[in-house]
PDB file of C-alpha atoms in Angstrom:
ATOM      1  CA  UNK A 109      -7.051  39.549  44.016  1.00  0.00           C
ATOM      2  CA  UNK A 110      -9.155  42.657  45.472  1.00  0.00           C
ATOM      3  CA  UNK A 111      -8.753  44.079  42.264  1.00  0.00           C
ATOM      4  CA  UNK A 112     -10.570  40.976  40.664  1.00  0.00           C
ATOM      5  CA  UNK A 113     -13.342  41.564  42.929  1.00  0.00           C
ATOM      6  CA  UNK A 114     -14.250  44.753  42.335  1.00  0.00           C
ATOM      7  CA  UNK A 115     -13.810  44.528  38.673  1.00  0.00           C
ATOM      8  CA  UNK A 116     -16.469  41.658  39.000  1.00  0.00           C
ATOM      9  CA  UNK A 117     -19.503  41.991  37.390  1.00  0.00           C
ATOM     10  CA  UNK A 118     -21.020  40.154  40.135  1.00  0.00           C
ATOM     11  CA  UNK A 119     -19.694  42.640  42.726  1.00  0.00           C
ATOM     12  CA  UNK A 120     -20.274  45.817  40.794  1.00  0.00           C
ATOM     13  CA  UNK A 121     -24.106  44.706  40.410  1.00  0.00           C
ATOM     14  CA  UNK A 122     -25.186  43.266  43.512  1.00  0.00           C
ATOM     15  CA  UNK A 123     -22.429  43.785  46.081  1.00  0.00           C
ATOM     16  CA  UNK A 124     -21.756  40.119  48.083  1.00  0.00           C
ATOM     17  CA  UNK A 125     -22.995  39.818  51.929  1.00  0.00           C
ATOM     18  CA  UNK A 126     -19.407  39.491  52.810  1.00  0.00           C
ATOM     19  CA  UNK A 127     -18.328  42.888  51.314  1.00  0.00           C
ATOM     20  CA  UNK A 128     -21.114  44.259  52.980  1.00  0.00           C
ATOM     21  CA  UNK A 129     -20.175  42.563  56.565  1.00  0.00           C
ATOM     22  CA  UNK A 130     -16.395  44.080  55.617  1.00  0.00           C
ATOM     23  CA  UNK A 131     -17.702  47.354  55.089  1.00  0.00           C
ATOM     24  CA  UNK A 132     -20.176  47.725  58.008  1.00  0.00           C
ATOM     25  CA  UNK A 133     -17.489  46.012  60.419  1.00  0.00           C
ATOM     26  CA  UNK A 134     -19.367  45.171  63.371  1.00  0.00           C
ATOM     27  CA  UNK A 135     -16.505  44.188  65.590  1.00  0.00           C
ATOM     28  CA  UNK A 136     -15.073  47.359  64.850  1.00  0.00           C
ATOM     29  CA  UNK A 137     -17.631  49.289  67.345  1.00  0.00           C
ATOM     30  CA  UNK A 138     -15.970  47.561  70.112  1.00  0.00           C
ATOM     31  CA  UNK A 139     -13.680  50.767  69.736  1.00  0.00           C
ATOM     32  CA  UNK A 140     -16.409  53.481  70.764  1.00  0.00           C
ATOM     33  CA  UNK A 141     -17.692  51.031  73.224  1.00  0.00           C
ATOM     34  CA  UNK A 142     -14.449  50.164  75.107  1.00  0.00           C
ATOM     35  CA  UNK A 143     -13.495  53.654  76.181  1.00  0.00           C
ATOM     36  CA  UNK A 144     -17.062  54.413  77.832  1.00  0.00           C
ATOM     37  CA  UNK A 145     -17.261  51.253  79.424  1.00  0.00           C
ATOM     38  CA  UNK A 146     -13.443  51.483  81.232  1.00  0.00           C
ATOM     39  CA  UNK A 147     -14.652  55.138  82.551  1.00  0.00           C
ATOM     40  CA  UNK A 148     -17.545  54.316  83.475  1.00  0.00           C
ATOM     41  CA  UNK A 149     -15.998  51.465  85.558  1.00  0.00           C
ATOM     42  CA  UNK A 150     -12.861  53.451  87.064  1.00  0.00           C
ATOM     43  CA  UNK A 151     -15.845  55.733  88.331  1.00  0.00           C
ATOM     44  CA  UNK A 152     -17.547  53.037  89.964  1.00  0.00           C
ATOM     45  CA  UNK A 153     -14.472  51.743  91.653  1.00  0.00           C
ATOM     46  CA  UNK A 154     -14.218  54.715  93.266  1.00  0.00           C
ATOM     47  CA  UNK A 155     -17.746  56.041  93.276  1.00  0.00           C
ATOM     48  CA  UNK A 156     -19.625  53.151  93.493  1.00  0.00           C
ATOM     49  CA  UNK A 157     -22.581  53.918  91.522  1.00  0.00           C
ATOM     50  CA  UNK A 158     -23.130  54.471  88.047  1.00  0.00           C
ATOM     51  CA  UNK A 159     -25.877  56.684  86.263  1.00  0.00           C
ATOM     52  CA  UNK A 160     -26.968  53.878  83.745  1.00  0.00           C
ATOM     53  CA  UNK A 161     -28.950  56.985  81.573  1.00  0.00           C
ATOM     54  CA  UNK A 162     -26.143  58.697  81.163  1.00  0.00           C
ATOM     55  CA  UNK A 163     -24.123  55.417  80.575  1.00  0.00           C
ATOM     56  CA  UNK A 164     -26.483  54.435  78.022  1.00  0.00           C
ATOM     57  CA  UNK A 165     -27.048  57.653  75.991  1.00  0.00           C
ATOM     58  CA  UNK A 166     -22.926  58.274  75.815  1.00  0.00           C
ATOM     59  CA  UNK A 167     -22.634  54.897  74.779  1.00  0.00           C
ATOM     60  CA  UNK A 168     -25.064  55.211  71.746  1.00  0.00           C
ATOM     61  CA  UNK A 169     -23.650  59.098  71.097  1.00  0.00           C
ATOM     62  CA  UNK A 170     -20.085  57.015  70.712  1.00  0.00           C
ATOM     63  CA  UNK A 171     -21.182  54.541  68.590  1.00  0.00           C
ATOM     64  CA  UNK A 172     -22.826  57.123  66.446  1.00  0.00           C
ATOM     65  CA  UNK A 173     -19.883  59.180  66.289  1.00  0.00           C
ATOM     66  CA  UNK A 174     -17.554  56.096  64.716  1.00  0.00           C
ATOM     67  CA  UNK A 175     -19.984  55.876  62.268  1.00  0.00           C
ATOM     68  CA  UNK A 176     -19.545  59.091  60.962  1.00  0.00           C
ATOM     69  CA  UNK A 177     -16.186  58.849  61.418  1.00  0.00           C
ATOM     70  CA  UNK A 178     -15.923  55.427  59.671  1.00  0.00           C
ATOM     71  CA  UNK A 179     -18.093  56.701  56.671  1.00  0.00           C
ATOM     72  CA  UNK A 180     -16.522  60.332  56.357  1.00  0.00           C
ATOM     73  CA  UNK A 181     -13.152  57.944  55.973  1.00  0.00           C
ATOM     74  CA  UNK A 182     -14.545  56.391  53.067  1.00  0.00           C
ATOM     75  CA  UNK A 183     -16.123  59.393  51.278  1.00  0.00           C
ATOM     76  CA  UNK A 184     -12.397  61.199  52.139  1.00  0.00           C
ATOM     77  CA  UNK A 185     -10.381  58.545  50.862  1.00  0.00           C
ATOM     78  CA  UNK A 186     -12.420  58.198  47.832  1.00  0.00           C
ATOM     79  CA  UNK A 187     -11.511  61.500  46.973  1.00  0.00           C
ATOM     80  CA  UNK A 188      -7.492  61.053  47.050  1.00  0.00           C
ATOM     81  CA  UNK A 189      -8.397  57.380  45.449  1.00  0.00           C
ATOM     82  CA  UNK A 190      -6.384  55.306  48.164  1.00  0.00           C
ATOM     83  CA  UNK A 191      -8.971  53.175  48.281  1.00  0.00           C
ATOM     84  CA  UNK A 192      -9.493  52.376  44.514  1.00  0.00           C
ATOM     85  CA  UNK A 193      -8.646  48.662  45.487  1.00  0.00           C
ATOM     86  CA  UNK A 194     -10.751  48.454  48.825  1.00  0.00           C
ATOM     87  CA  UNK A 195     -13.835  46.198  47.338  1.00  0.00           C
ATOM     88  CA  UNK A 196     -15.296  47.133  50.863  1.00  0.00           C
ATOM     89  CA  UNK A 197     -15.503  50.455  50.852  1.00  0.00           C
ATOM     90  CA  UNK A 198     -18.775  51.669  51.877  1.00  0.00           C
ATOM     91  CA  UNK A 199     -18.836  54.199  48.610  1.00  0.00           C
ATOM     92  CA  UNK A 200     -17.772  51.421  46.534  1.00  0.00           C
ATOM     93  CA  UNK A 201     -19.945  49.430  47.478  1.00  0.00           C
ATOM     94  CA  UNK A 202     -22.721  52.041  46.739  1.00  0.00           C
ATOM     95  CA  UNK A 203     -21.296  54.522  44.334  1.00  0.00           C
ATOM     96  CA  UNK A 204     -23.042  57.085  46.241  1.00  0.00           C
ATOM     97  CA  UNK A 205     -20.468  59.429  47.496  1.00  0.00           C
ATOM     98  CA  UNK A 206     -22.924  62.341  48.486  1.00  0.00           C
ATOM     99  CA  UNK A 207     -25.463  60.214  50.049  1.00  0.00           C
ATOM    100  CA  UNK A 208     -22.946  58.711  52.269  1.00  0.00           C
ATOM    101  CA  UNK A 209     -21.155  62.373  53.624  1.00  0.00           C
ATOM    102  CA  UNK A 210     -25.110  63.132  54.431  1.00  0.00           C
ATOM    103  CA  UNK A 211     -25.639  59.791  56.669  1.00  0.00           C
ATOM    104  CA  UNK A 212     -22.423  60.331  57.742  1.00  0.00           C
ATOM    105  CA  UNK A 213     -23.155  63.767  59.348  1.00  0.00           C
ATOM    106  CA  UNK A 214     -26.501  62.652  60.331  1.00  0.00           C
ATOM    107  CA  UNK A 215     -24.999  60.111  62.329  1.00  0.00           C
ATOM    108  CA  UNK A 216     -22.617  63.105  63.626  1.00  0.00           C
ATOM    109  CA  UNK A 217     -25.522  65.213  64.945  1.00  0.00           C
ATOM    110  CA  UNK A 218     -27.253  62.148  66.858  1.00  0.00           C
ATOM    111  CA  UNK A 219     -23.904  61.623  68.555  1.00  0.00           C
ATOM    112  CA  UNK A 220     -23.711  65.171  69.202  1.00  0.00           C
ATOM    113  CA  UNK A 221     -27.045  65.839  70.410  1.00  0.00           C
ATOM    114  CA  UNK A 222     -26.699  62.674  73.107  1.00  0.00           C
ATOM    115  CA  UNK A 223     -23.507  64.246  74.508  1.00  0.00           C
ATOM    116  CA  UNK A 224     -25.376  67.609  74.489  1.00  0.00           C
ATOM    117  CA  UNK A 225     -28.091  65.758  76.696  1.00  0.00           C
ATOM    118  CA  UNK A 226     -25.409  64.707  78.849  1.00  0.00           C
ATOM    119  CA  UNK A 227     -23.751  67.883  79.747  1.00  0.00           C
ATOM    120  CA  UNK A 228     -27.177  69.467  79.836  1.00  0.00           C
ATOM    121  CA  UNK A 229     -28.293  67.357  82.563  1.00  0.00           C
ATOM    122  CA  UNK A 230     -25.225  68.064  84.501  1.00  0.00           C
ATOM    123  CA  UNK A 231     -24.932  71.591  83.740  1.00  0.00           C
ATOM    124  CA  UNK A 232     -21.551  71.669  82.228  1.00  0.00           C
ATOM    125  CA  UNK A 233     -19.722  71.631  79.249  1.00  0.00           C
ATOM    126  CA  UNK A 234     -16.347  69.242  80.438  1.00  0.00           C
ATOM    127  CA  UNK A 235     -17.776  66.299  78.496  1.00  0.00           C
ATOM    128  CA  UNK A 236     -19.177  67.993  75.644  1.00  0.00           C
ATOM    129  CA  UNK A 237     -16.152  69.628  74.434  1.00  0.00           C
ATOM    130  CA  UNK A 238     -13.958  66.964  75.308  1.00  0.00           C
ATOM    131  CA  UNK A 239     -16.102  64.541  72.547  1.00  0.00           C
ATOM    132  CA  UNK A 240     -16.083  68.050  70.581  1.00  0.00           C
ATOM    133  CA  UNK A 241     -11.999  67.813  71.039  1.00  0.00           C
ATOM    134  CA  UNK A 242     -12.596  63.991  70.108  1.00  0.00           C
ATOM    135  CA  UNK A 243     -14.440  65.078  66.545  1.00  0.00           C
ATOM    136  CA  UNK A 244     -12.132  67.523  65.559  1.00  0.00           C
ATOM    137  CA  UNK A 245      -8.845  64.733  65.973  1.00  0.00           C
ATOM    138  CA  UNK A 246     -11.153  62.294  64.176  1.00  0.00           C
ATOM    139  CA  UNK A 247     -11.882  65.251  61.191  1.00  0.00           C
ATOM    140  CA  UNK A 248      -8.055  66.231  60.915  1.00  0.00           C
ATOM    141  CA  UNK A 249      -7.137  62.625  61.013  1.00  0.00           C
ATOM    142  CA  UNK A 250      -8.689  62.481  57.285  1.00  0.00           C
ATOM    143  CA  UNK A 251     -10.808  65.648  56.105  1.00  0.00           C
ATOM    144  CA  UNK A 252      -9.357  68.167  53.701  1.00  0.00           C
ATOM    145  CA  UNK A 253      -6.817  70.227  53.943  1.00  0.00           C
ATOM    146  CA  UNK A 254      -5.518  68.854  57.009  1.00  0.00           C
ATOM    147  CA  UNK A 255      -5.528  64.589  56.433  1.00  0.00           C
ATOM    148  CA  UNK A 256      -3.013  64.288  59.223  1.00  0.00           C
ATOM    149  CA  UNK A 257      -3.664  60.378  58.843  1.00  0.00           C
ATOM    150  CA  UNK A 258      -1.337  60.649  55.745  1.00  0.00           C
ATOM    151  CA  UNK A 259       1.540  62.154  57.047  1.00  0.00           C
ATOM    152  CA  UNK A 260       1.667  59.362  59.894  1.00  0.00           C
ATOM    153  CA  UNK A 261      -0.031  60.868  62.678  1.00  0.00           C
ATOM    154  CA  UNK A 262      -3.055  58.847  62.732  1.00  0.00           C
ATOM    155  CA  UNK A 263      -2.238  56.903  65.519  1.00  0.00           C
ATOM    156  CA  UNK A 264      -1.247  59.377  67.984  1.00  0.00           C
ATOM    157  CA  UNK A 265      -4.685  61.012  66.940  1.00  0.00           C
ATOM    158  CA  UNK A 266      -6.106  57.642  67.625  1.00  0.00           C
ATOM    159  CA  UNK A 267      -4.829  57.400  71.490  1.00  0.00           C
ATOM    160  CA  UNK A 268      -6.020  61.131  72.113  1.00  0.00           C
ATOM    161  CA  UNK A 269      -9.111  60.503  71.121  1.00  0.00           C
ATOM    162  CA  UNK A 270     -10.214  57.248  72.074  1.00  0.00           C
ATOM    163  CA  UNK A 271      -7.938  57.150  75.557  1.00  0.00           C
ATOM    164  CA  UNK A 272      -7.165  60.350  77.447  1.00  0.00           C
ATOM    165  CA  UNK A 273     -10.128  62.231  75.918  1.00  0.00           C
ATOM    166  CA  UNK A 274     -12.915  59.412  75.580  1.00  0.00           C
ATOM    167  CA  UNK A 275     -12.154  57.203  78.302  1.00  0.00           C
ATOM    168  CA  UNK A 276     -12.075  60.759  80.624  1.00  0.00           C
ATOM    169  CA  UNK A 277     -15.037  62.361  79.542  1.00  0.00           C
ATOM    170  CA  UNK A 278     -16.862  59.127  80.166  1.00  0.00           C
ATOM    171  CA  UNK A 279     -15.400  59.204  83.713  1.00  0.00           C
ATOM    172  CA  UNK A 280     -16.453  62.847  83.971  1.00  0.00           C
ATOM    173  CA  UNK A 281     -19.945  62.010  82.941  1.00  0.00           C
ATOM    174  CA  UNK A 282     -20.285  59.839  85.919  1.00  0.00           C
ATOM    175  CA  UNK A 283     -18.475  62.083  88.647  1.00  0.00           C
ATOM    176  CA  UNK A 284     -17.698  65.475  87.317  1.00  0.00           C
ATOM    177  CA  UNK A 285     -14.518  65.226  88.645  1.00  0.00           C
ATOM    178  CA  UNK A 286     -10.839  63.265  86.944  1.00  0.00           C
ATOM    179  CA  UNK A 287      -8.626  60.712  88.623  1.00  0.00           C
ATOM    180  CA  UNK A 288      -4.891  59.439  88.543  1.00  0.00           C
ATOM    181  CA  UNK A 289      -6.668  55.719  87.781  1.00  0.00           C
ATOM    182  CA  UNK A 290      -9.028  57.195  84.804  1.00  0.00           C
ATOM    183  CA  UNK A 291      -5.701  58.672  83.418  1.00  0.00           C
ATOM    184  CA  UNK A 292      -3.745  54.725  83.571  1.00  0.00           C
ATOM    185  CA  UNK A 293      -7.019  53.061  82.212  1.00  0.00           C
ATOM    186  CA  UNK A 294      -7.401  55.910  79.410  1.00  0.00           C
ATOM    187  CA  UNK A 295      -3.338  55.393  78.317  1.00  0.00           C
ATOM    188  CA  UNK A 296      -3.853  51.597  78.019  1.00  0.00           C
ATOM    189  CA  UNK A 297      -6.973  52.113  75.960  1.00  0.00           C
ATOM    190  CA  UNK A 298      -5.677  54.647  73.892  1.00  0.00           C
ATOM    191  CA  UNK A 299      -2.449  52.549  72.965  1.00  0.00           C
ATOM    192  CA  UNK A 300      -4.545  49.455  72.462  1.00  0.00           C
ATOM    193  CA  UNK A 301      -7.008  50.995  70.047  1.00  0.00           C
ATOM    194  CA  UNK A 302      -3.580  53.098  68.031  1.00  0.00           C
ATOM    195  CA  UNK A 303      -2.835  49.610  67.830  1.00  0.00           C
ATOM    196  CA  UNK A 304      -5.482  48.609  65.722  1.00  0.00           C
ATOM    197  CA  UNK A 305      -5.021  51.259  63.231  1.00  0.00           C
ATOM    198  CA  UNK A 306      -1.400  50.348  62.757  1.00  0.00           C
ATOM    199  CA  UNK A 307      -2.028  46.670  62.303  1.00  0.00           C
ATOM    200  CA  UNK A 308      -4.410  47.716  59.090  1.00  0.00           C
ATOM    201  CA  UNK A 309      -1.260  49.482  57.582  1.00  0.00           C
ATOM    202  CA  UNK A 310       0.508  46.288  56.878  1.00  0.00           C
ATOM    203  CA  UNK A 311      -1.803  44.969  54.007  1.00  0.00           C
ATOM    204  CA  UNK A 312      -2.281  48.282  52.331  1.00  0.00           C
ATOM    205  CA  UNK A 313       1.414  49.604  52.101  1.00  0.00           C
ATOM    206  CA  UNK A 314       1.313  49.058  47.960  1.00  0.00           C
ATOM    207  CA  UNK A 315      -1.917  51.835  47.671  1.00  0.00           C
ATOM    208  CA  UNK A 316      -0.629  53.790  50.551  1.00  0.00           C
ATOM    209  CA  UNK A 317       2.569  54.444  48.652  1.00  0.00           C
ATOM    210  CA  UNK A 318       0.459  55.106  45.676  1.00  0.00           C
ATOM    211  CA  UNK A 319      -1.669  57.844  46.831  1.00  0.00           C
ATOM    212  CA  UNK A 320       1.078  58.899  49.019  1.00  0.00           C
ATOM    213  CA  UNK A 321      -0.140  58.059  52.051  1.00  0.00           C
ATOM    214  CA  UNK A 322       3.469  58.043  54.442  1.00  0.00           C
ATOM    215  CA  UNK A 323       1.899  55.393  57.039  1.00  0.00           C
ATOM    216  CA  UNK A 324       4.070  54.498  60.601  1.00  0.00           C
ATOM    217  CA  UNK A 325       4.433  51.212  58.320  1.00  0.00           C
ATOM    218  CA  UNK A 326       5.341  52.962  55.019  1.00  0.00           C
ATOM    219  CA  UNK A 327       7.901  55.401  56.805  1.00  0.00           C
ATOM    220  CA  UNK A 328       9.437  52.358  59.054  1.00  0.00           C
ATOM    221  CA  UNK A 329       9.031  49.279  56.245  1.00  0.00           C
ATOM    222  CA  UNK A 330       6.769  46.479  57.114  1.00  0.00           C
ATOM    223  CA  UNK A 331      10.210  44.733  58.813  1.00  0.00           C
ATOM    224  CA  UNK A 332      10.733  47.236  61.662  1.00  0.00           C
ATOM    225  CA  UNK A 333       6.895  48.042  62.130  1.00  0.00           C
ATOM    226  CA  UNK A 334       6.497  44.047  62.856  1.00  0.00           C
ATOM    227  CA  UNK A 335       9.428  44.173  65.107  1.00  0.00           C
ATOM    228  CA  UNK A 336       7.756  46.857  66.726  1.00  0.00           C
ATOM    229  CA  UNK A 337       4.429  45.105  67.792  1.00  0.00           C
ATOM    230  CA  UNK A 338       5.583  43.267  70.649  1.00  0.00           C
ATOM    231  CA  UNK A 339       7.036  46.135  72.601  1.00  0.00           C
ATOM    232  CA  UNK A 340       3.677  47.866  71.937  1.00  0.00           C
ATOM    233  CA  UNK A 341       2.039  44.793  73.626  1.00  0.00           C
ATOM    234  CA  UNK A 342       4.547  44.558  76.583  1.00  0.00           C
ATOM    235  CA  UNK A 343       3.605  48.806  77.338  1.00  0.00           C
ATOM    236  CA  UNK A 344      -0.035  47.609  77.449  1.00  0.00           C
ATOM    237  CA  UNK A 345       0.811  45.070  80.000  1.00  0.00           C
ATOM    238  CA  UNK A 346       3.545  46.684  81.839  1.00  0.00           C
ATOM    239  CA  UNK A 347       1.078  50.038  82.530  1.00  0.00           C
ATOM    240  CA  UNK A 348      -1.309  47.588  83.968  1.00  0.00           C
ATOM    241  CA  UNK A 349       0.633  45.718  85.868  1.00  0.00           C
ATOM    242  CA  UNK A 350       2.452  49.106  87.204  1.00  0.00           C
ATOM    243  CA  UNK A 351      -0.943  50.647  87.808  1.00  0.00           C
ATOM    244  CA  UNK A 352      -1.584  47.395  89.868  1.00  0.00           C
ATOM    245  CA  UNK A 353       1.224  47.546  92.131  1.00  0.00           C
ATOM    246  CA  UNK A 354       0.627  51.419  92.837  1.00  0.00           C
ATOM    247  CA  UNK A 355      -3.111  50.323  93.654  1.00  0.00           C
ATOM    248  CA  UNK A 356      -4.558  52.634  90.789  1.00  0.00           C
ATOM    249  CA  UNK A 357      -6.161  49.241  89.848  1.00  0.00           C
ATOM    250  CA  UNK A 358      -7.219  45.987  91.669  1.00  0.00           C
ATOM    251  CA  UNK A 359      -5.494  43.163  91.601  1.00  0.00           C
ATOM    252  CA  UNK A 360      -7.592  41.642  90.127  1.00  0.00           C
ATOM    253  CA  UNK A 361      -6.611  43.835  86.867  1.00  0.00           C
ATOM    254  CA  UNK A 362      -4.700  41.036  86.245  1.00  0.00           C
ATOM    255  CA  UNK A 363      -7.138  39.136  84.409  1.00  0.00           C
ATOM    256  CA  UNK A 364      -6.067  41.261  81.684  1.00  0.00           C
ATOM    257  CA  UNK A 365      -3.236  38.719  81.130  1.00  0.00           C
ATOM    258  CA  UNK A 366      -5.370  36.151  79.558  1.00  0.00           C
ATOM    259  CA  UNK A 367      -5.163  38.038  76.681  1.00  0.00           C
ATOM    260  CA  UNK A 368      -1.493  36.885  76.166  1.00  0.00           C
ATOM    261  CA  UNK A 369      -2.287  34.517  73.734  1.00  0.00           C
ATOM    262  CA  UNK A 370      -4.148  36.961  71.256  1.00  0.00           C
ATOM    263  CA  UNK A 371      -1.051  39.348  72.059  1.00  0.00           C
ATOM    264  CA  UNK A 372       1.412  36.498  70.335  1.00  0.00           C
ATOM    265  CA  UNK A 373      -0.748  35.370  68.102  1.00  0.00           C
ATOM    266  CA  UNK A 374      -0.875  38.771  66.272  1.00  0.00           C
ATOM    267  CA  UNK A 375       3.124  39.573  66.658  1.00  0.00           C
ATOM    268  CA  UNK A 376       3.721  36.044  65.105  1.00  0.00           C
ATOM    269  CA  UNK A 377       2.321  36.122  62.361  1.00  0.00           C
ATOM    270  CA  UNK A 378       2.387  39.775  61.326  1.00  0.00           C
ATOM    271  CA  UNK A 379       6.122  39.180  61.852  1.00  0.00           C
ATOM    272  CA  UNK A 380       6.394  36.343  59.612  1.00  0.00           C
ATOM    273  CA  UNK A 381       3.884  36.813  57.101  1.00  0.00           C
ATOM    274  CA  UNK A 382       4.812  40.836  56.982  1.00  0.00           C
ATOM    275  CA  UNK A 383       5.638  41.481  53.273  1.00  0.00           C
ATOM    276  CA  UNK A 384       2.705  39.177  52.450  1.00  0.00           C
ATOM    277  CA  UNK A 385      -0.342  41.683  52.185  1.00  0.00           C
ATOM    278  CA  UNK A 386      -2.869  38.983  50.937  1.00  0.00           C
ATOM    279  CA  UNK A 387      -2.109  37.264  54.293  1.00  0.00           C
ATOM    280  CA  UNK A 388      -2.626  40.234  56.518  1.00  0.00           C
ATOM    281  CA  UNK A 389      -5.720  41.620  55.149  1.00  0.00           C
ATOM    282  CA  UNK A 390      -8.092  41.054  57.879  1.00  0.00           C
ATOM    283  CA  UNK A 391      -5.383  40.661  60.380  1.00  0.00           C
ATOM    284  CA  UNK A 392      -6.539  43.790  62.143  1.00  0.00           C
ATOM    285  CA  UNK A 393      -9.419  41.766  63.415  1.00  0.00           C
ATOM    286  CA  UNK A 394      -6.811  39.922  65.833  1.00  0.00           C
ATOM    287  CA  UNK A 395      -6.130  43.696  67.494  1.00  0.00           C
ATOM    288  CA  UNK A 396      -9.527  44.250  67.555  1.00  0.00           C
ATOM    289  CA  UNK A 397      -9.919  41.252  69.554  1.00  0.00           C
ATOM    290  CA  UNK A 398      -6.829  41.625  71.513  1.00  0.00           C
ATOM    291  CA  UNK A 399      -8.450  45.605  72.126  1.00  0.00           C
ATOM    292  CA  UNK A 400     -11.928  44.036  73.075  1.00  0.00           C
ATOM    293  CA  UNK A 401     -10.627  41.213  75.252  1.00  0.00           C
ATOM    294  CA  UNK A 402      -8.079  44.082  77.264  1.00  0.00           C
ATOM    295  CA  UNK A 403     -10.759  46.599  77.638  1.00  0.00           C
ATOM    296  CA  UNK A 404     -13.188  44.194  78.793  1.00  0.00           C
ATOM    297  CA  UNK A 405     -11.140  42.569  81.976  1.00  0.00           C
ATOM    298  CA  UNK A 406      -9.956  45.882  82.708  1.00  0.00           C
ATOM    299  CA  UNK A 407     -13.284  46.799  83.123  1.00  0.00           C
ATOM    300  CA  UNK A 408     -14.556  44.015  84.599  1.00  0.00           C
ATOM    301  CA  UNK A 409     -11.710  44.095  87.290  1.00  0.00           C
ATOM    302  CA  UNK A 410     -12.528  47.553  88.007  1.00  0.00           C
ATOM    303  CA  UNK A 411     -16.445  46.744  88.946  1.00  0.00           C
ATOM    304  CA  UNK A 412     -15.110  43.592  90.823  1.00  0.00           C
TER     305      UNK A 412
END
């Protein structure tokens, strides 16, 4: 069926809303915002104030710097044509290859330059090499020669970056200093956004083998990676509840656990629809909101 589309006339010419909506996925920034946000927050709980410049200007340097890495993804996997069937890539979409590597690192320097601002102001380097550290995962993850992604370490690439590494540098930015609760907050994050990037494995298994891509999904089978999901959900929840009782978080962390339903939404039906890859193609969306919904009680709770 994606196939069809992008043999279609109609898509190759003038390229549909929809694809374009796909291909800029706007829900899918929730990822660069979630991590500054639960710093920022763990550093008010135990700072009390935040410094909403610096706040700001990392949170547009993150956003800036998933851009990049989203469009470097597509230019990268063009090149090792994975994503000949992926009607919403952004170089599809254009057939502009080079034109999207240079917006792509344009977006990389604006990230950059914010963070730069950052540890300017504060005279130190901790953050900026940290989100350096955070660049370089993202690069390896899928630039040439390394393209760790296909060998199956994406998603441990994924939780360094985006938990221990983002989630602390953003707590840094606001106190110079680290803390046991940052550390809890940053694993939950970094499993919960690992978790997105495994959920978009199931519908793409067919091309992964193809370009050979070895996937967690591909190396496990789509059986045993479904059976997997809900012991990756009941980590999330058991570190917060854990980090609760030792007092790392509020009680009122707890709020997290209206996200249950999301949680067995996404297990259920990647479990029985998980050889079905027309079903599951924008399944991820459900971790997405399962990642947005977590990471926004936990930092809501924290501020409370």
């Amino acid at each position: 069926m994606v196939k069809s589309l992008i043999d279609s006339p109609e898509i190759s010419s003038k390229p549909s809303r929809k694809l374009w909506m796909a291909a800029i996925k706007f829900p899918m920034y929730s990822v660069a915002i979630v991590p500054i946000a639960t710093g920022t927050a763990v550093a008010y709980r135990n700072t009390g104030a935040i410094n909403w410049s610096i706040f700001f200007m990392f949170l547009v340097s993150a956003v800036l710097i998933l851009v990049w890495e989203n469009l470097c993804n597509d230019v990268f996997d063009a090149e090792t044509g994975i994503d000949i069937n992926k009607a919403h890539s952004v170089v599809n979409l254009t057939g502009k290859k080079n034109l999207i590597f240079v917006i792509a690192n344009i977006c990389l320097l604006l990230g950059i330059s914010g963070v730069l601002a950052i540890s300017w102001i504060q005279q130190d380097i901790v953050v900026v090499s940290a989100i350096a550290l955070c660049c370089f995962l993202g690069y390896i993850y899928q630039g040439p020669p390394f393209r760790l992604g296909y060998q199956g370490w994406g998603e441990v690439l994924c939780f360094f970056a985006f938990g221990p590494l983002g989630v602390s540098a953003a707590y840094y930015s606001q106190t110079k200093s680290w803390s046991i609760g940052s550390i809890a907050a940053a694993i939950i994050v970094g499993i919960i956004t690992s978790l997105i990037l495994f959920c978009s494995h199931f519908n793409q298994v067919a091309d992964d083998l193809a370009a050979g891509k070895k996937s967690p999904v591909v190396r496990l089978g789509t059986k045993r990676s479904a059976q997997l999901l809900p012991w990756i959900c009941a980590v999330i929840y058991g570190i917060a509840i854990i980090a609760i009782a030792l007092k790392f978080f509020p009680i009122w962390t707890a709020i997290v656990l209206i996200s249950l339903p999301i949680a067995w939404k996404l297990c259920t039906f990647i479990s029985e629809n998980h050889e079905r890859a027309e079903l599951l193609l924008n399944y991820r969306f459900i971790a997405v909101a399962l990642h947005f919904v977590i990471g926004s009680c936990l930092s809501v709770s924290l501020i409370l």
